[in-house]
Coordinates of C-alpha atoms in Angstrom, one line a residue:
M123 CA 105.2 114.0 117.3
F124 CA 106.7 112.4 114.2
G125 CA 108.3 115.6 113.0
R126 CA 109.7 116.3 116.5
N127 CA 111.2 112.8 116.7
L128 CA 112.7 113.1 113.2
V129 CA 114.4 116.4 114.2
I130 CA 115.6 115.1 117.5
G131 CA 117.0 111.9 115.9
C132 CA 118.8 113.9 113.2
I133 CA 120.3 116.3 115.7
I134 CA 121.5 113.5 118.0
G135 CA 123.0 111.7 114.9
F136 CA 124.8 114.8 113.6
I137 CA 126.2 115.6 117.0
A138 CA 127.4 112.1 117.6
Y139 CA 128.9 112.0 114.1
G140 CA 130.8 115.3 114.7
V141 CA 132.1 114.0 118.0
F142 CA 133.3 110.7 116.6
V143 CA 134.9 112.3 113.5
Y144 CA 136.7 114.8 115.7
A145 CA 137.9 112.1 118.1
G146 CA 138.9 109.9 115.1
I147 CA 141.0 112.7 113.6
K148 CA 142.6 113.3 117.0
I149 CA 143.4 109.7 117.5
S150 CA 144.6 108.8 114.0
G151 CA 146.4 112.1 113.4
C152 CA 144.8 113.2 110.2
L153 CA 141.6 112.8 108.1
D154 CA 143.3 110.8 105.4
I155 CA 144.4 108.1 107.8
L156 CA 140.9 108.0 109.3
I157 CA 139.4 107.6 105.8
G158 CA 141.9 104.9 104.9
N159 CA 141.0 103.0 108.1
Y160 CA 137.3 103.3 107.3
K161 CA 137.8 102.0 103.8
T162 CA 140.1 99.2 104.8
Y163 CA 138.7 98.0 108.1
M164 CA 135.3 99.3 108.8
R165 CA 133.1 99.6 105.7
G166 CA 132.4 95.8 105.3
Y167 CA 131.6 95.4 109.0
V168 CA 129.3 98.4 109.0
F169 CA 127.5 97.0 105.9
S170 CA 127.0 93.5 107.4
S171 CA 126.1 94.6 110.9
F172 CA 123.5 97.1 109.8
L173 CA 122.0 94.6 107.4
G174 CA 121.6 92.2 110.4
I175 CA 120.3 94.9 112.6
S176 CA 117.6 95.9 110.1
S177 CA 116.3 92.4 109.8
F178 CA 116.2 92.1 113.6
L179 CA 114.4 95.4 113.9
L180 CA 111.9 94.3 111.3
S181 CA 111.0 91.2 113.3
L182 CA 111.0 93.3 116.5
L183 CA 108.6 95.8 115.0
T184 CA 106.1 93.1 114.2
F185 CA 106.5 91.4 117.6
V186 CA 106.5 94.6 119.8
V187 CA 103.7 96.4 118.1
I188 CA 101.3 93.4 117.9
N189 CA 102.1 92.3 121.5
L190 CA 101.8 95.8 122.9
K191 CA 98.6 96.4 121.1
E192 CA 97.0 93.1 122.2
K193 CA 98.3 92.8 125.7
M194 CA 98.5 96.4 126.8
F195 CA 96.5 98.9 124.6
D196 CA 93.4 96.6 124.1
S197 CA 93.1 95.8 127.8
E198 CA 90.3 97.3 130.0
D199 CA 92.9 98.3 132.6
Y200 CA 94.8 100.5 130.1
L201 CA 91.5 102.0 128.9
T202 CA 90.7 102.9 132.5
I203 CA 94.1 104.4 133.1
Y204 CA 93.8 106.4 129.9
R205 CA 90.4 107.7 130.8
K206 CA 91.7 108.7 134.2
G207 CA 94.8 110.4 132.8
E208 CA 92.7 112.4 130.3
N209 CA 90.0 113.2 132.9
L210 CA 87.3 111.4 131.0
S211 CA 84.2 109.7 132.6
D212 CA 84.2 105.9 132.8
D213 CA 81.6 105.7 130.0
A214 CA 83.2 108.2 127.7
D215 CA 84.0 107.1 124.2
V216 CA 87.7 107.1 123.2
K217 CA 89.0 107.4 119.7
K218 CA 91.4 104.7 118.7
S219 CA 93.8 107.2 117.2
D220 CA 94.1 108.9 120.6
L221 CA 94.3 105.6 122.5
Y222 CA 97.0 104.2 120.2
K223 CA 99.1 107.4 119.8
P224 CA 102.1 106.1 121.9
L225 CA 102.1 102.8 119.9
L226 CA 102.0 104.8 116.6
N227 CA 105.0 106.8 117.9
I228 CA 107.0 103.6 118.6
T229 CA 106.0 102.2 115.2
Y230 CA 107.3 105.3 113.4
L231 CA 110.5 105.3 115.4
L232 CA 111.1 101.6 114.6
V233 CA 110.3 102.2 110.9
L234 CA 112.8 105.1 110.8
S235 CA 115.4 102.9 112.5
I236 CA 114.9 100.2 109.9
A237 CA 115.0 102.7 107.0
F238 CA 118.2 104.3 108.2
C239 CA 119.8 100.8 108.8
L240 CA 118.9 99.9 105.2
L241 CA 120.2 103.2 103.9
T242 CA 123.4 102.7 105.8
C243 CA 123.8 99.3 104.0
L244 CA 123.1 100.8 100.7
S245 CA 125.4 103.8 101.2
Q246 CA 128.3 101.5 102.3
F247 CA 127.8 99.4 99.2
S248 CA 127.6 102.4 96.9
L249 CA 129.1 105.7 98.1
G250 CA 131.5 103.9 100.5
F251 CA 133.7 103.1 97.5
S252 CA 134.0 106.8 96.5
G253 CA 137.4 108.4 96.5
S254 CA 135.9 111.8 97.3
K255 CA 135.9 113.0 100.9
K256 CA 132.6 114.8 100.3
W257 CA 130.8 111.7 99.2
L258 CA 132.2 109.7 102.1
I259 CA 130.3 111.9 104.5
I260 CA 127.0 110.1 103.7
P261 CA 128.1 106.5 104.4
T262 CA 130.0 107.5 107.5
L263 CA 127.0 109.6 108.8
M264 CA 124.3 107.1 108.2
P265 CA 125.2 104.7 111.0
F266 CA 125.0 107.5 113.5
L267 CA 121.5 108.5 112.3
A268 CA 120.4 104.8 112.5
L269 CA 121.8 104.5 116.0
S270 CA 120.1 107.7 117.1
F271 CA 116.7 106.5 115.9
M272 CA 117.3 103.1 117.5
S273 CA 118.0 104.9 120.8
L274 CA 114.9 107.0 120.5
S275 CA 112.7 103.9 119.8
L276 CA 114.2 102.1 122.8
T277 CA 113.6 105.1 125.0
A278 CA 110.0 105.4 123.8
M279 CA 109.3 101.7 124.4
T280 CA 110.9 101.9 127.9
Q281 CA 109.0 104.9 128.9
L282 CA 105.7 103.4 127.7
V283 CA 106.2 100.1 129.6
C284 CA 107.5 101.9 132.7
Q285 CA 104.4 104.2 132.6
W286 CA 102.2 101.2 132.4
L287 CA 103.9 99.3 135.1
K288 CA 104.1 102.3 137.5
S289 CA 100.5 103.2 137.1
E290 CA 98.7 103.4 140.4
E291 CA 95.6 101.6 139.2
F292 CA 94.7 98.3 140.8
I293 CA 94.1 95.4 138.5
K294 CA 90.8 93.8 139.2
A295 CA 90.9 90.2 140.3
K296 CA 89.5 87.9 137.6
K297 CA 86.6 85.8 139.0
P298 CA 86.4 82.3 137.7

């Protein structure tokens, strides 16, 4: 699952990068003007915005993972739905690694998002000052990779919550 998500995120990031570079060249007229605009107007904003995004994602990672684990994955209702989905009996033992697999997937995607955001910041601050067009590929590509992994993590969280909310199980009324 991790490897598949890594490949999908990279493919999405590279495709988005290619589309935006092509559009940027078409709009600005040539690659040199696009690079000049990046250096003059965009590099600082990309650095500061992805630094802020990475700190937000770090707090989101802690909040989302702990809350999903406590409120969703550790509930008896989820365990019942999981057993039914896996065609297990009501008294069958369930391994934690199997039960928490979707949560682990979201955790990995959020960690990759944070890592790519921080790499984006570092590349803006280091390679972004390069005069070589080849070296500028890295700092201009990194934001697209970070955004693709953020999109994948958002999609995974949304699917998980929707799956939980759309389950056809009835929640038992708690008796006082």
